[in-house]
Amino acid sequence: MFVFWLAHSGKAIHRVYPTQGQEAFLEGHIEAFTAIGGIPTRHIRQRQPVASVLHGTTDRRRTENQRWILFRSHFGFDASTASPV
């Protein structure tokens, strides 16, 4: 299940996909942007960094997946990762 939640307005978009792969993750973002009528440009936090991050290090730095970098660069937003809830 893909969940996109806007903290300030409380609006949420939920989508169910047959897989949990990166394609579903990226498609979920596209559908969420369409549903909310735009793209938030700041403070998109990923609680499921597996689809967007290659690996973490002991000092909490992470290496982002190249497809995720291209995706967010194309849509023009910054993102950060958060620990899963």
mmCIF file of C-alpha atoms in Angstrom:
data_model
loop_
_atom_site.group_PDB
_atom_site.id
_atom_site.type_symbol
_atom_site.label_atom_id
_atom_site.label_comp_id
_atom_site.label_asym_id
_atom_site.label_seq_id
_atom_site.Cartn_x
_atom_site.Cartn_y
_atom_site.Cartn_z
ATOM 1 C CA MET A 1 0.000 0.000 0.000
ATOM 2 C CA PHE A 2 1.247 3.456 -0.919
ATOM 3 C CA VAL A 3 0.293 6.348 1.382
ATOM 4 C CA PHE A 4 0.959 10.008 0.652
ATOM 5 C CA TRP A 5 0.024 12.305 3.515
ATOM 6 C CA LEU A 6 0.148 16.093 3.721
ATOM 7 C CA ALA A 7 0.945 16.973 7.328
ATOM 8 C CA HIS A 8 -0.425 20.513 7.385
ATOM 9 C CA SER A 9 -3.751 19.882 5.653
ATOM 10 C CA GLY A 10 -4.135 16.270 6.758
ATOM 11 C CA LYS A 11 -5.076 15.223 3.224
ATOM 12 C CA ALA A 12 -4.009 11.681 2.391
ATOM 13 C CA ILE A 13 -3.909 9.572 -0.756
ATOM 14 C CA HIS A 14 -3.873 5.783 -0.515
ATOM 15 C CA ARG A 15 -3.190 3.371 -3.353
ATOM 16 C CA VAL A 16 -2.861 -0.412 -3.378
ATOM 17 C CA TYR A 17 -0.411 -2.001 -5.816
ATOM 18 C CA PRO A 18 0.279 -5.686 -6.494
ATOM 19 C CA THR A 19 3.959 -5.202 -5.623
ATOM 20 C CA GLN A 20 6.036 -3.075 -3.293
ATOM 21 C CA GLY A 21 8.642 -2.294 -5.927
ATOM 22 C CA GLN A 22 10.082 1.035 -6.918
ATOM 23 C CA GLU A 23 7.681 1.288 -9.866
ATOM 24 C CA ALA A 24 4.704 1.263 -7.479
ATOM 25 C CA PHE A 25 6.461 3.775 -5.236
ATOM 26 C CA LEU A 26 7.060 6.212 -8.106
ATOM 27 C CA GLU A 27 3.604 5.676 -9.641
ATOM 28 C CA GLY A 28 2.052 6.329 -6.229
ATOM 29 C CA HIS A 29 3.783 9.698 -6.101
ATOM 30 C CA ILE A 30 2.544 10.598 -9.590
ATOM 31 C CA GLU A 31 -1.027 9.657 -8.667
ATOM 32 C CA ALA A 32 -0.771 11.631 -5.421
ATOM 33 C CA PHE A 33 0.506 14.727 -7.251
ATOM 34 C CA THR A 34 -2.434 14.440 -9.653
ATOM 35 C CA ALA A 35 -4.940 13.967 -6.822
ATOM 36 C CA ILE A 36 -3.749 16.985 -4.833
ATOM 37 C CA GLY A 37 -3.440 19.126 -7.937
ATOM 38 C CA GLY A 38 0.254 19.891 -7.685
ATOM 39 C CA ILE A 39 3.635 18.995 -6.277
ATOM 40 C CA PRO A 40 4.816 19.981 -2.800
ATOM 41 C CA THR A 41 8.269 21.471 -3.282
ATOM 42 C CA ARG A 42 9.548 21.036 0.259
ATOM 43 C CA HIS A 43 9.540 18.570 3.088
ATOM 44 C CA ILE A 44 8.568 15.333 1.383
ATOM 45 C CA ARG A 45 9.640 12.719 3.914
ATOM 46 C CA GLN A 46 9.961 9.070 3.021
ATOM 47 C CA ARG A 47 9.010 6.610 5.730
ATOM 48 C CA GLN A 48 9.833 3.723 3.432
ATOM 49 C CA PRO A 49 13.320 4.653 2.267
ATOM 50 C CA VAL A 50 13.980 1.224 0.736
ATOM 51 C CA ALA A 51 12.556 2.380 -2.608
ATOM 52 C CA SER A 52 14.524 5.619 -2.619
ATOM 53 C CA VAL A 53 17.767 4.832 -0.748
ATOM 54 C CA LEU A 54 20.493 2.383 -1.725
ATOM 55 C CA HIS A 55 22.027 2.019 1.722
ATOM 56 C CA GLY A 56 22.659 3.820 4.969
ATOM 57 C CA THR A 57 25.866 4.237 6.881
ATOM 58 C CA THR A 58 26.584 4.278 10.585
ATOM 59 C CA ASP A 59 26.693 8.089 10.646
ATOM 60 C CA ARG A 60 23.120 8.291 9.228
ATOM 61 C CA ARG A 61 24.127 9.481 5.745
ATOM 62 C CA ARG A 62 22.304 7.707 2.940
ATOM 63 C CA THR A 63 23.003 7.149 -0.715
ATOM 64 C CA GLU A 64 19.917 7.813 -2.809
ATOM 65 C CA ASN A 65 18.841 5.535 -5.631
ATOM 66 C CA GLN A 66 19.609 7.083 -9.044
ATOM 67 C CA ARG A 67 16.036 6.601 -10.319
ATOM 68 C CA TRP A 68 14.701 8.405 -7.229
ATOM 69 C CA ILE A 69 17.135 11.294 -7.790
ATOM 70 C CA LEU A 70 16.011 11.586 -11.426
ATOM 71 C CA PHE A 71 12.338 11.334 -10.413
ATOM 72 C CA ARG A 72 12.457 14.068 -7.778
ATOM 73 C CA SER A 73 14.666 16.249 -9.988
ATOM 74 C CA HIS A 74 12.121 15.929 -12.806
ATOM 75 C CA PHE A 75 9.227 16.918 -10.534
ATOM 76 C CA GLY A 76 11.262 19.553 -8.690
ATOM 77 C CA PHE A 77 10.986 18.612 -5.028
ATOM 78 C CA ASP A 78 13.383 17.875 -2.193
ATOM 79 C CA ALA A 79 12.977 14.815 -0.028
ATOM 80 C CA SER A 80 14.344 13.425 3.186
ATOM 81 C CA THR A 81 14.048 10.018 4.764
ATOM 82 C CA ALA A 82 12.557 9.213 8.124
ATOM 83 C CA SER A 83 12.527 6.096 10.231
ATOM 84 C CA PRO A 84 9.521 3.853 9.556
ATOM 85 C CA VAL A 85 6.718 4.303 12.068
#
